[in-house]
Every structure is written in structure tokens, then in C-alpha cells.
PDB file of C-alpha atoms in Angstrom:
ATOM      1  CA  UNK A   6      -7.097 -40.923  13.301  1.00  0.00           C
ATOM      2  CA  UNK A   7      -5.040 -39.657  16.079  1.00  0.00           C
ATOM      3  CA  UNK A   8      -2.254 -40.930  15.109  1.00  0.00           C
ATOM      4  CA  UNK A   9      -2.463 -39.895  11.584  1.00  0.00           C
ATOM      5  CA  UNK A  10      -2.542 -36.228  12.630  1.00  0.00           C
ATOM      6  CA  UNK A  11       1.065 -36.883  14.995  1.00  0.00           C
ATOM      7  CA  UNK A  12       2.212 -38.222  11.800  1.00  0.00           C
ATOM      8  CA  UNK A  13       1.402 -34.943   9.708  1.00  0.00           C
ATOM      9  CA  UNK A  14       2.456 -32.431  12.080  1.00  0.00           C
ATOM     10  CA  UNK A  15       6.008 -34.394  12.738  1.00  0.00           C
ATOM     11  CA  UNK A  16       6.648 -34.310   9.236  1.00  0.00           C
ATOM     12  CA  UNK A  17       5.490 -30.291   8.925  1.00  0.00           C
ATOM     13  CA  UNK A  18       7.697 -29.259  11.205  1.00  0.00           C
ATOM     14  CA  UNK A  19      11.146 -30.002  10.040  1.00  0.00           C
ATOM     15  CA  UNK A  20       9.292 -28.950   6.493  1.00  0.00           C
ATOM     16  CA  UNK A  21       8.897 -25.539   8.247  1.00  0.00           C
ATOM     17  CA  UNK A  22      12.011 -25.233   9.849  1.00  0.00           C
ATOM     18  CA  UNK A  23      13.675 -25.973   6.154  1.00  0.00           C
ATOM     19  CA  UNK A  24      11.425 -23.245   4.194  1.00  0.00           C
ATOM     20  CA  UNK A  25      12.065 -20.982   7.148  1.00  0.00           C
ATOM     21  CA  UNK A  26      16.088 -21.261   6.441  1.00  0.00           C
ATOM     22  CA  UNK A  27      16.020 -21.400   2.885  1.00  0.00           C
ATOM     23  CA  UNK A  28      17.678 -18.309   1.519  1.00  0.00           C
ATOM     24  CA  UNK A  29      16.067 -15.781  -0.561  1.00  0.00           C
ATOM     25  CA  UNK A  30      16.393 -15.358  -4.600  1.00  0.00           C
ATOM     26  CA  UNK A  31      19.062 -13.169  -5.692  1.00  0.00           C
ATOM     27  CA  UNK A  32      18.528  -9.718  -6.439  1.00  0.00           C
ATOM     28  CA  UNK A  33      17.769  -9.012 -10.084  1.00  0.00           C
ATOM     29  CA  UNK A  34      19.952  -6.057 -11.604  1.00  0.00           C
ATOM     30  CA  UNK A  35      16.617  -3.749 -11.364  1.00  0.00           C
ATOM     31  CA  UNK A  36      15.907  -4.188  -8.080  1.00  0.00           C
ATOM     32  CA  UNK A  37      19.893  -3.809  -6.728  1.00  0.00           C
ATOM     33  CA  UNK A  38      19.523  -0.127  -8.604  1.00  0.00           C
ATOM     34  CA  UNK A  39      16.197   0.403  -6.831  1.00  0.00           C
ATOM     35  CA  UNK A  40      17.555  -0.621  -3.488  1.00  0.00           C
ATOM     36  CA  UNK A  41      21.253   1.095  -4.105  1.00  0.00           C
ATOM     37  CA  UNK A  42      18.959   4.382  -4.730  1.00  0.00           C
ATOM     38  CA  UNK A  43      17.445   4.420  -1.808  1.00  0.00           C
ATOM     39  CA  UNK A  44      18.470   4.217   2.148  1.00  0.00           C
ATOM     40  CA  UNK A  45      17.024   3.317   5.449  1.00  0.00           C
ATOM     41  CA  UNK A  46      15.634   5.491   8.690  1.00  0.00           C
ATOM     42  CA  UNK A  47      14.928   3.800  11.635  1.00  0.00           C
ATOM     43  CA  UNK A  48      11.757   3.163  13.546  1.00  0.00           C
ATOM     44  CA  UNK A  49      11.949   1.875  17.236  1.00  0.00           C
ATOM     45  CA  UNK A  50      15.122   0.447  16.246  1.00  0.00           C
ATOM     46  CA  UNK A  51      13.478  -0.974  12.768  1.00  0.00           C
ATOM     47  CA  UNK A  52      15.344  -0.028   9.702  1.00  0.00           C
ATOM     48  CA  UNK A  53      12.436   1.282   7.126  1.00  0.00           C
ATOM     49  CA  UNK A  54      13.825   1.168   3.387  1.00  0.00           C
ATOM     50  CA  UNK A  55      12.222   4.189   1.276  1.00  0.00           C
ATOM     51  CA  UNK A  56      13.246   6.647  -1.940  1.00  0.00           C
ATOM     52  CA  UNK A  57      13.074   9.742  -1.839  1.00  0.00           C
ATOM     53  CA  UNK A  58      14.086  12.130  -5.190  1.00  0.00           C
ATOM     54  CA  UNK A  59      13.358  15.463  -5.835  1.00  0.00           C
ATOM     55  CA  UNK A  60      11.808  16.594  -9.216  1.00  0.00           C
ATOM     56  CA  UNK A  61      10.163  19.361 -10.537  1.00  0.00           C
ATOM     57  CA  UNK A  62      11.895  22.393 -10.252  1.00  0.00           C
ATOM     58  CA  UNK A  63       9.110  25.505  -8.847  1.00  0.00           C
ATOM     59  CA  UNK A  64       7.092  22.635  -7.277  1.00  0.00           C
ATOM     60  CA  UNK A  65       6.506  22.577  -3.842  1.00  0.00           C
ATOM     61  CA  UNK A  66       4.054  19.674  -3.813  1.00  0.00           C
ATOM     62  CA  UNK A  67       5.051  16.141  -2.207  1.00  0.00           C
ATOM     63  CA  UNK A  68       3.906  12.906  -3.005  1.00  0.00           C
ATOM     64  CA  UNK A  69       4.088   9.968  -0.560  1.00  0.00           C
ATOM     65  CA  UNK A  70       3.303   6.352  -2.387  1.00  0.00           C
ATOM     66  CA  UNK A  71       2.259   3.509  -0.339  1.00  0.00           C
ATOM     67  CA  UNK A  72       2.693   0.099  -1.876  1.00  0.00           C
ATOM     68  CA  UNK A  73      -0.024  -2.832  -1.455  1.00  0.00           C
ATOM     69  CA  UNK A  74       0.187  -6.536  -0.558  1.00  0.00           C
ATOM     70  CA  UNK A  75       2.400  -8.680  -0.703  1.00  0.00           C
ATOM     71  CA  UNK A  76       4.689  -6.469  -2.325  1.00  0.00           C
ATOM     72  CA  UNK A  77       6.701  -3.122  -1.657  1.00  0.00           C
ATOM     73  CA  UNK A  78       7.628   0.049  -3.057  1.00  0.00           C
ATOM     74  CA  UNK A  79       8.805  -1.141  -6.322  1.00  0.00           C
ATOM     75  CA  UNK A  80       5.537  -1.168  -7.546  1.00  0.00           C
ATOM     76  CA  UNK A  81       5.817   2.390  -8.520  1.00  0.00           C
ATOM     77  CA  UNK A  82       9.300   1.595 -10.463  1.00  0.00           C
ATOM     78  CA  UNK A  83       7.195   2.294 -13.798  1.00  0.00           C
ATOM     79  CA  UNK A  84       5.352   5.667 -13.019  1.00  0.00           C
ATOM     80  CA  UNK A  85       8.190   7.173 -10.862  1.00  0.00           C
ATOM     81  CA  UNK A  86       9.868   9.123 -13.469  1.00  0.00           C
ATOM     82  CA  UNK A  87       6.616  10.772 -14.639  1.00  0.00           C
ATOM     83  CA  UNK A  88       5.916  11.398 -11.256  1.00  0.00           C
ATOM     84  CA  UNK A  89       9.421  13.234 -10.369  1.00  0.00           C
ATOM     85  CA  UNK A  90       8.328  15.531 -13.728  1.00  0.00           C
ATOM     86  CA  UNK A  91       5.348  16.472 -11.622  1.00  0.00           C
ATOM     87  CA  UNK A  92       6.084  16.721  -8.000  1.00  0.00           C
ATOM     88  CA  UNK A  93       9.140  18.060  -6.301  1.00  0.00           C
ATOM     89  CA  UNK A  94       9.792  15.188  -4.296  1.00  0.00           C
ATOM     90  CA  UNK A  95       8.393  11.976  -4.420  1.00  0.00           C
ATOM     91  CA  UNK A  96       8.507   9.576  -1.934  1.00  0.00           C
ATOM     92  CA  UNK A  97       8.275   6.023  -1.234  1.00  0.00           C
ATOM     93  CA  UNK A  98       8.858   3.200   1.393  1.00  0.00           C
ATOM     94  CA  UNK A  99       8.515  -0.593   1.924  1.00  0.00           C
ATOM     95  CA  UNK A 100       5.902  -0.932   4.866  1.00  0.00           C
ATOM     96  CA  UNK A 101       7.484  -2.826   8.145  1.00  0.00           C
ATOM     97  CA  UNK A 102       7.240  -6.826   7.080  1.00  0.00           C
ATOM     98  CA  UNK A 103       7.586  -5.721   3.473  1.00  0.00           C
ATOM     99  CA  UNK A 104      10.092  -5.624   0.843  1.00  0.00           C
ATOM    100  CA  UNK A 105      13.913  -4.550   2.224  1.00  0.00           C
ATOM    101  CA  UNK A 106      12.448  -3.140   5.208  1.00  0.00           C
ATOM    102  CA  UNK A 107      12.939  -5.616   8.227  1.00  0.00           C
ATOM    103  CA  UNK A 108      10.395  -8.208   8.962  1.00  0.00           C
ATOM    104  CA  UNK A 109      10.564  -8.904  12.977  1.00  0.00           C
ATOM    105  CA  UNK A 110       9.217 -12.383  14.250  1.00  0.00           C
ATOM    106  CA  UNK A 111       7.365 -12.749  15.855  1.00  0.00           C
ATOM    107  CA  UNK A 112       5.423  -9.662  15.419  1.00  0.00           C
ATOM    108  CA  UNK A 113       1.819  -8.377  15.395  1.00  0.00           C
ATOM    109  CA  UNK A 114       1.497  -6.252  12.449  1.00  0.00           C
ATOM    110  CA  UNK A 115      -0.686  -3.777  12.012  1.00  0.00           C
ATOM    111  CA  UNK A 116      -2.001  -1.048   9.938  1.00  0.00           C
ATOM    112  CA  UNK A 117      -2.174   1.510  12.608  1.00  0.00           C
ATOM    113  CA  UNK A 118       1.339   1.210  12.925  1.00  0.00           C
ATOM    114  CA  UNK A 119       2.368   1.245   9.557  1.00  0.00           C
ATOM    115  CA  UNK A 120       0.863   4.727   9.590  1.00  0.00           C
ATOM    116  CA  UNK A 121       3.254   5.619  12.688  1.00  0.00           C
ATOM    117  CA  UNK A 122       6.038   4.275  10.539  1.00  0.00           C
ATOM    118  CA  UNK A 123       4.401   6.745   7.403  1.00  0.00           C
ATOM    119  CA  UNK A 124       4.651   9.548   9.960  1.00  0.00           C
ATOM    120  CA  UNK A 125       7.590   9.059  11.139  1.00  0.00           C
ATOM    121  CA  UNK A 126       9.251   9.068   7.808  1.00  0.00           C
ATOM    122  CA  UNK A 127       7.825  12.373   6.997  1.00  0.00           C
ATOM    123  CA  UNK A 128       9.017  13.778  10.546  1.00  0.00           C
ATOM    124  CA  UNK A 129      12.400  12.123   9.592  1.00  0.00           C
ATOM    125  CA  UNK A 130      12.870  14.167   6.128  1.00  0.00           C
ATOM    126  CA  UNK A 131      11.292  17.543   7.704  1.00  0.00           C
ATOM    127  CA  UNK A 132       7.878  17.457   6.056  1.00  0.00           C
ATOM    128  CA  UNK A 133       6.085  18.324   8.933  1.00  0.00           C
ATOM    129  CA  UNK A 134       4.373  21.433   7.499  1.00  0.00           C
ATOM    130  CA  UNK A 135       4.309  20.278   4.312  1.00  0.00           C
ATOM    131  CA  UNK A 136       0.785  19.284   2.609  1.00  0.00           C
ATOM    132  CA  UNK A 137       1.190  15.918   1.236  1.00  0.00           C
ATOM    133  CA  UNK A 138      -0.654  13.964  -1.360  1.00  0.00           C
ATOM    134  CA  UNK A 139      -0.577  10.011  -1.328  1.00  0.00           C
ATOM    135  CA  UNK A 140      -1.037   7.910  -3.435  1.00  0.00           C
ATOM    136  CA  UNK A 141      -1.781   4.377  -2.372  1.00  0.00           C
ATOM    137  CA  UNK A 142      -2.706   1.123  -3.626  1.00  0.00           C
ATOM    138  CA  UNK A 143      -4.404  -2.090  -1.717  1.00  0.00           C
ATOM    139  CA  UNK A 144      -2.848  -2.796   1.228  1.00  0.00           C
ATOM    140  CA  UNK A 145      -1.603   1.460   1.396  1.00  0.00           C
ATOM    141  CA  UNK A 146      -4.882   2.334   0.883  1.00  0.00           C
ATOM    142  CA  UNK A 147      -6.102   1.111   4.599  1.00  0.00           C
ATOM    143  CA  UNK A 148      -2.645   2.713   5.691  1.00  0.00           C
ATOM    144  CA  UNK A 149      -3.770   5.938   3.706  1.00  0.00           C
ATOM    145  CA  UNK A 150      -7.609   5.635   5.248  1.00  0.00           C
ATOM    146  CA  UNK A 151      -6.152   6.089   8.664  1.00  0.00           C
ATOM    147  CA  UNK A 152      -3.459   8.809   8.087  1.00  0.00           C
ATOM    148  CA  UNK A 153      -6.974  10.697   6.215  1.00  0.00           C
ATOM    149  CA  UNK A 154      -8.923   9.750  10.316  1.00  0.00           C
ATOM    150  CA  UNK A 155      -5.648  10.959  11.921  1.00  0.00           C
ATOM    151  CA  UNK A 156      -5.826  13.868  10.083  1.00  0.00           C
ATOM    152  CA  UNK A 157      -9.288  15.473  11.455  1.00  0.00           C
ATOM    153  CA  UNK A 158      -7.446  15.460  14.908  1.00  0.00           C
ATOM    154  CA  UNK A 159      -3.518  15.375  14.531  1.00  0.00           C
ATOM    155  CA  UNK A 160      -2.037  18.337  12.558  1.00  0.00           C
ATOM    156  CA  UNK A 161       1.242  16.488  12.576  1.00  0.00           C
ATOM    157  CA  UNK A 162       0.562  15.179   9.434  1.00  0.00           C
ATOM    158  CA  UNK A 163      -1.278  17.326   7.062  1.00  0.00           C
ATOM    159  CA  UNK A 164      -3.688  17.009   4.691  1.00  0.00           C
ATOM    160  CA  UNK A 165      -3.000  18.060   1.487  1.00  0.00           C
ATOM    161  CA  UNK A 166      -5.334  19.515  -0.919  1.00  0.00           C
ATOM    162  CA  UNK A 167      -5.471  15.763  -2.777  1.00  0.00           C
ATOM    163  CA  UNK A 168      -4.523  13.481   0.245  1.00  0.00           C
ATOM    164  CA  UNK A 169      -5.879  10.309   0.006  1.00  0.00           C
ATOM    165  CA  UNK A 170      -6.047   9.134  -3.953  1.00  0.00           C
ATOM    166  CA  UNK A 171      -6.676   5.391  -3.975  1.00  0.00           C
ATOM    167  CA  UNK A 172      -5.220   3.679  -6.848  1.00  0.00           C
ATOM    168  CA  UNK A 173      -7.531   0.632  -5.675  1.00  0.00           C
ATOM    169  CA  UNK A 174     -10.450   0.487  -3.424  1.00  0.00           C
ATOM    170  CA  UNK A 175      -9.101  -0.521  -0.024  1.00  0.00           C
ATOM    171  CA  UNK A 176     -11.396  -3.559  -0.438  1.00  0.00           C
ATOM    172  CA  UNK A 177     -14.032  -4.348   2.505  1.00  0.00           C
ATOM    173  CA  UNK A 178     -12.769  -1.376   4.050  1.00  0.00           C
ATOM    174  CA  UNK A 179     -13.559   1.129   1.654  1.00  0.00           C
ATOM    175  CA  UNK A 180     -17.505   0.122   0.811  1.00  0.00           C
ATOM    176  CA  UNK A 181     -19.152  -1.351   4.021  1.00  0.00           C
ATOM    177  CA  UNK A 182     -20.561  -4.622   3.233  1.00  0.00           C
ATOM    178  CA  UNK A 183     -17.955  -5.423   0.620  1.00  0.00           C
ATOM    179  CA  UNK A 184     -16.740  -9.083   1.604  1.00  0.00           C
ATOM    180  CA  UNK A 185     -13.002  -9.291   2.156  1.00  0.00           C
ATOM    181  CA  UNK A 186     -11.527 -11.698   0.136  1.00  0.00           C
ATOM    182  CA  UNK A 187      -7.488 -12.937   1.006  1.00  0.00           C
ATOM    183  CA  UNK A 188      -4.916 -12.320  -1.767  1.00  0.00           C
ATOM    184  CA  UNK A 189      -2.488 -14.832  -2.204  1.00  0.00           C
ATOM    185  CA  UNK A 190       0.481 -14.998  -1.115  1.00  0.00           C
ATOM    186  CA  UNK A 191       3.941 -14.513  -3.220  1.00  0.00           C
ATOM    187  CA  UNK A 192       7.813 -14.333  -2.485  1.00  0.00           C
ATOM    188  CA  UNK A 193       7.663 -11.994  -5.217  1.00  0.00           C
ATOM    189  CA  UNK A 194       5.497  -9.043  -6.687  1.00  0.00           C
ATOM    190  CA  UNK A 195       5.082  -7.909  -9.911  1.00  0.00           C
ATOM    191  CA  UNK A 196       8.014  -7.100 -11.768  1.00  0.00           C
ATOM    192  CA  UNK A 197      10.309  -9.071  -9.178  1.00  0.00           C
ATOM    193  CA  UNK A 198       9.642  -6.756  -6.499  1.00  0.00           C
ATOM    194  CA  UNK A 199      11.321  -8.522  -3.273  1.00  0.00           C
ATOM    195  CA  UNK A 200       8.543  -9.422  -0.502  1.00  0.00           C
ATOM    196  CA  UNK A 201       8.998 -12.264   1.985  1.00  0.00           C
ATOM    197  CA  UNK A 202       6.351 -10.970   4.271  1.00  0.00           C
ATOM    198  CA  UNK A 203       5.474 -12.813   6.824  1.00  0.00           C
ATOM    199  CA  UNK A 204       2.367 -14.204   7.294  1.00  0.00           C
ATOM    200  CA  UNK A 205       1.617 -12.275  10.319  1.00  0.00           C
ATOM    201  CA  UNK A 206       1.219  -9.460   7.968  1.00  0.00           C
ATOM    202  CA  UNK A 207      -2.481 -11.052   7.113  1.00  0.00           C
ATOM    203  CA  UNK A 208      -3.742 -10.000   9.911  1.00  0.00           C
ATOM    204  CA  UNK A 209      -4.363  -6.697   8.144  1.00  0.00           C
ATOM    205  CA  UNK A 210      -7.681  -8.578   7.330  1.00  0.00           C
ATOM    206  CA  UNK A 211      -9.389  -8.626  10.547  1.00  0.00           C
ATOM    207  CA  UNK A 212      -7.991  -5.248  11.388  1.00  0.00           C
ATOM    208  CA  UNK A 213     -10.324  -3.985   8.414  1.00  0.00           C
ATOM    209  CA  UNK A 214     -13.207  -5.231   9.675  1.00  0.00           C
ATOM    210  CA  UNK A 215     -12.402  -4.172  13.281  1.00  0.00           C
ATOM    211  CA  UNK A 216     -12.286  -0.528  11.915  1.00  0.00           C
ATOM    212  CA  UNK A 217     -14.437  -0.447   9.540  1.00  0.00           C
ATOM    213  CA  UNK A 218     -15.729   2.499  10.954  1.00  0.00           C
ATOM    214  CA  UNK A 219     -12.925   4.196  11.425  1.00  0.00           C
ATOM    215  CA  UNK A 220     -12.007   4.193   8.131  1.00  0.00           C
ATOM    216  CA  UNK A 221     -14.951   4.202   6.153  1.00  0.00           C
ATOM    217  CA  UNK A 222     -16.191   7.032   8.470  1.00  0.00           C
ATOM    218  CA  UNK A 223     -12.879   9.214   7.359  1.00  0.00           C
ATOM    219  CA  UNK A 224     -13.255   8.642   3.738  1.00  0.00           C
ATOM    220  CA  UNK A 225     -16.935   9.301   3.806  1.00  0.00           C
ATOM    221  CA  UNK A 226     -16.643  12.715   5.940  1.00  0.00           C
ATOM    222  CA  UNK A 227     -13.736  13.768   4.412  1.00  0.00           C
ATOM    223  CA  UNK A 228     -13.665  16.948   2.291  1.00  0.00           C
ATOM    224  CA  UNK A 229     -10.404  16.178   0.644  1.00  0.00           C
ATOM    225  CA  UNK A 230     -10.612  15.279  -2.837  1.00  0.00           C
ATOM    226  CA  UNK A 231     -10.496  11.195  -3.356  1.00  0.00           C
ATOM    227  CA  UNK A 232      -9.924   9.637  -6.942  1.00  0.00           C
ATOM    228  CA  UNK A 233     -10.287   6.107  -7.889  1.00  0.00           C
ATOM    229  CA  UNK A 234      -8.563   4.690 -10.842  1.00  0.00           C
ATOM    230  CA  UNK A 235      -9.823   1.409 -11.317  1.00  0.00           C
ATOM    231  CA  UNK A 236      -8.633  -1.885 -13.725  1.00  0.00           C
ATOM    232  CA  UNK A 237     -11.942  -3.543 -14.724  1.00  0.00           C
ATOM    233  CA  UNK A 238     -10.362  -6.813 -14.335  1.00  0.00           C
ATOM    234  CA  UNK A 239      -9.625  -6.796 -11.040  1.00  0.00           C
ATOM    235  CA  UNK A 240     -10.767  -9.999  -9.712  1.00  0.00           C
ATOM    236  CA  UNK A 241     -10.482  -8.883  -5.846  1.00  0.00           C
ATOM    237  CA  UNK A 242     -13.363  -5.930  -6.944  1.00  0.00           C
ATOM    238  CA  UNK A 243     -15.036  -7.236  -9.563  1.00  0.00           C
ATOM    239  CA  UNK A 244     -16.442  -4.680 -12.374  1.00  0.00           C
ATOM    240  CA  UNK A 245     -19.172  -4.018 -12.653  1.00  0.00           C
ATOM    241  CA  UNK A 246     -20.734  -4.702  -8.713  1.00  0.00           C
ATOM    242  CA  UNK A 247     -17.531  -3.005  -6.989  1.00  0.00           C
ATOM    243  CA  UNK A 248     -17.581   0.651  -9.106  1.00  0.00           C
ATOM    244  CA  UNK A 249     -21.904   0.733  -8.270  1.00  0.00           C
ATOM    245  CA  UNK A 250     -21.202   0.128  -4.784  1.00  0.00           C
ATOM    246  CA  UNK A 251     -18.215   2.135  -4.417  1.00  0.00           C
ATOM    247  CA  UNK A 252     -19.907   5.380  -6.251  1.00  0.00           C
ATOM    248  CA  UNK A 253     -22.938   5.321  -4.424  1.00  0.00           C
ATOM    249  CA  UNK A 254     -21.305   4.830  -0.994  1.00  0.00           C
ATOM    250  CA  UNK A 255     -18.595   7.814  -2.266  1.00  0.00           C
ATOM    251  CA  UNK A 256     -20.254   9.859  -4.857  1.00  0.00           C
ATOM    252  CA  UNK A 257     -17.905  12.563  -4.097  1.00  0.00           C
ATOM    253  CA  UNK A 258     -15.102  10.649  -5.233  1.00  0.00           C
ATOM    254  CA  UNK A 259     -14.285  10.437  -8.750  1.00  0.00           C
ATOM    255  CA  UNK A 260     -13.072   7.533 -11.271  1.00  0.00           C
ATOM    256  CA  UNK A 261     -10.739   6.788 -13.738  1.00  0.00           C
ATOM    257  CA  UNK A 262     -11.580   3.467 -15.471  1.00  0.00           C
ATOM    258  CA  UNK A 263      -8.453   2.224 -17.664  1.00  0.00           C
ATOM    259  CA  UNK A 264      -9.210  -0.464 -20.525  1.00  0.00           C
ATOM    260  CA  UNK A 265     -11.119  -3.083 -20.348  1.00  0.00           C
ATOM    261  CA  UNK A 266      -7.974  -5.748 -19.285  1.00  0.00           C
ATOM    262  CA  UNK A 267      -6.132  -3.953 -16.756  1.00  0.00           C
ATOM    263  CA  UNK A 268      -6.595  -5.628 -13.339  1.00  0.00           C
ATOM    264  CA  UNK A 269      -5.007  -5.386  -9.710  1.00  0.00           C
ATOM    265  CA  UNK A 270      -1.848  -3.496 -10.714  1.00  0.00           C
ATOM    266  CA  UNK A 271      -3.034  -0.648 -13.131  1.00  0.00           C
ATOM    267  CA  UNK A 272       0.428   0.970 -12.221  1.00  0.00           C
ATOM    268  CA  UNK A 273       2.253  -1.698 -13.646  1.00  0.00           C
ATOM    269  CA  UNK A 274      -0.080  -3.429 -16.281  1.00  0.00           C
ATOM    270  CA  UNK A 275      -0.992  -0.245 -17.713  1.00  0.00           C
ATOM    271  CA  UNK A 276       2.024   2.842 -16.715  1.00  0.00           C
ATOM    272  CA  UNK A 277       1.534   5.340 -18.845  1.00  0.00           C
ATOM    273  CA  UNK A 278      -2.520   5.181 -18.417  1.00  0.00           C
ATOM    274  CA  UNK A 279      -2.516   4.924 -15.091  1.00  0.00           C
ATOM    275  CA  UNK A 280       0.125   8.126 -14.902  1.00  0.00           C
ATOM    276  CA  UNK A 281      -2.152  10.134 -17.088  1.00  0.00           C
ATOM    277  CA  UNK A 282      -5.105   9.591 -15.432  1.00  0.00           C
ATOM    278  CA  UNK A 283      -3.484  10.469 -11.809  1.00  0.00           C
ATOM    279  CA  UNK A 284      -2.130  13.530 -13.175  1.00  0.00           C
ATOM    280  CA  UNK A 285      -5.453  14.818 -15.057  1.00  0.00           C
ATOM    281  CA  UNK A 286      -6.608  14.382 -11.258  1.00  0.00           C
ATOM    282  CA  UNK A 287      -4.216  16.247  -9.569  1.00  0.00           C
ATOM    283  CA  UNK A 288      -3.885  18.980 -12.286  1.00  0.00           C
ATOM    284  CA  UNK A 289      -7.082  19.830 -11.948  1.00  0.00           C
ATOM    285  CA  UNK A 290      -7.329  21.862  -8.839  1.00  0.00           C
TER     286      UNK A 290
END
């Protein structure tokens, strides 16, 4: 039996070392333009992709958007326009490990640094005193749940009058007692979107449970105004167990449910429904 197992792992690791040095897909003509519109700031000698284009004229109002796993900030590729006709700048970056941001190895990923990385862009482009909404999906959403805790303490990063607007429950995170459930893995997102995170990057799991507290605490205390907009055939939350638990757990928050077939990626699956439902939310304060 021993020997069976030597056998296995010889032959895994020049299988590794192979899929380790294969190189990645070529760019599709989409995703040069997205990249080619952007540019990089660095973070402890990181280089941090992220977009940044001014809209609205008479606007003030930001917008940060935080992507989810395993993807990166083209997620929001569909909505951005209608965003830019909203908000005066808008504002978007692929996480550390993520998209064409780098991805160190070895490296112990984590969320709470992801939301350094968040602050530090908006210290980078001067948005210190600005009040900033974000909008986040899956993975962004646990980064978003901490930049909401950091904000009872740290005025470096202010909360604006809509800060933390989940496009999708952060999962176990977000209702305590949800079970976590791991996504699968994917060299590439919806719509192509480059990822090639490393598998490190999972241990965003654990770190959920870890804080649960932390972050369910600042979502549940907060008095900034949370909105959900939820596909009802997300298999990660299903419908209709997740929306009961999430409700009673957040009753202040409230919900957008899109048609009966969008699921995980209600920004991409569904644009213009999504867009309309996140704007009905902001407009209305």
C-alpha cells in the first residue's frame, strides 16, 4: 500500500511542476481593452491592477467595486458604463492573487489585507475624505465587511452614506450558521475574465469563520444602509432558505430579487437588472 502511494506522489510531482509552467491563454481582444484602460499602483512592492474613470459631471459620489472569487474586476465590464452615468468616478481593482494583479508564491492571503490593499488604493488616488460607496460581490463582500468594522474606528476610510451594498451575501460570513460551501475553481471567470489565482487564495474560507464575529458584528451594528440583490438560482445560497435567514438576521437591510434564473453573477447574467435595481437603491436617499 506503501508503495502504491510513492508511486502516486512521484508521478504528481513532475505533473505539478508541468501545470505550474504551462503558460496562460491569450488575452481575448476584450480583456486587452480592459487591461490597456487601466494601470497599476503598487503595494509593498506589489503591482495592484485597477480602473478608474470619471463620469457624471456635478457628481461628487465615488464608487469602489470589489470583484468575487475566482475572478477579478472584469466582472463589472457589463454595468460599468451605467455606472460612470451615475457616479463621478468609479473604481475598480483585481484583489492581490487575482486577475492582472500579481500573485506572489508562496503567500498567505488574506482578506484583512486585501482591505489594506482597498485602502491603499483610495490613499493612492486622494480619496481620503471622500465618502465612498462599494459595491461588492462574493469574495469583495468579506473584503467590504471589514472595511464597514474598520470603519467604526479608522476615519481613514470613510463611510459613505451607502457603504457596504452586497451584490451577494458574503456566504457563512454574512448569516451566522450559514455553512460555507467551496466554489470551484477556474482559470477563467465569466466572460473570460483572466484569474490564475492561486490556491492559497482559499484560505479566505477559514478566515470567515475565524471572524465571523468581526464581520457579522459590523454588518449587524452598522447604521449604514446595506442592500442585497439576490439571483434566486444561486446554488452557493440557495432561495428560498438563504433570503429567510439572511432577512431575519439583517432586517434592516433591503432586497432586490432579479428573475427567477439569475444565479451567482446577477451582474453579468442579468446587466441591465442588476444596474437598475442598484441604482433604485442608491437613488433613494
Amino acid at each position: 500500500m506503501r508503495e502504491w502511494w510513492v508511486q502516486v506522489g512521484l508521478l504528481g510531482v513532475p505533473l505539478l511542476a508541468v501545470y505550474l509552467h504551462i503558460p496562460p491563454p491569450q488575452l481575448s481582444p476584450a480583456l486587452r481593452s480592459w487591461r490597456s484602460s487601466g494601470t497599476f499602483f503598487t503595494y509593498k512592492d506589489r503591482n495592484i491592477f485597477y480602473r478608474d474613470s470619471t463620469g457624471a459631471v456635478g457628481s461628487s459620489d465615488v464608487v469602489i467595486l470589489l470583484h468575487g472569487f475566482p475572478t477579478s474586476s472584469y466582472d463589472w465590464n457589463k454595468i460599468w458604463e451605467g455606472l460612470t452615468q451615475r457616479f463621478h468616478r468609479v473604481i475598480a481593482l483585481d484583489f492581490l492573487g487575482f486577475g492582472f494583479s500579481d500573485k506572489p508564491r508562496p503567500h498567505r492571503y488574506s482578506i484583512l489585507e486585501q482591505a489594506d490593499i482597498v485602502e491603499g488604493l483610495a490613499r493612492h488616488l486622494g480619496l481620503q475624505r471622500h465618502r465612498i460607496n462599494l459595491l461588492s460581490h462574493d469574495y469583495g463582500d468579506t473584503v467590504a465587511q471589514e472595511l464597514l468594522h474598520r470603519s467604526f474606528r479608522a476615519p481613514a476610510f470613510p463611510p459613505g452614506p451607502r457603504e457596504t451594498i452586497p451584490s451577494r451575501s458574503p456566504r457563512d460570513a454574512a448569516v451566522p450558521g450559514w455553512e460555507s460551501r467551496i466554489p470551484r475553481s477556474a482559470s477563467r471567470g465569466p466572460g473570460g475574465a483572466v484569474t490564475g489565482a492561486p490556491l492559497s487564495v482559499l484560505q479566505y474560507i477559514n478566515q470567515r469563520k475565524q471572524h465571523r464575529q468581526r464581520w457579522v458584528g459590523a454588518l449587524m451594528a452598522t447604521s449604514v444602509p446595506l442592500h442585497l440583490i439576490y439571483g434566486p438560482l444561486d446554488p452557493v445560497n440557495p432561495h428560498p432558505e438563504f433570503l429567510q435567514l439572511y432577512k431575519k438576521v439583517l432586517p434592516m437591510s433591503t432586497v432586490s430579487v432579479l428573475d427567477d434564473h439569475i444565479s451567482h453573477y446577477p451582474q453579468l447574467e442579468d446587466p441591465m437588472g442588476f444596474l437598475n435595481s442598484y441604482l433604485n437603491f442608491i437613488n433613494s436617499f
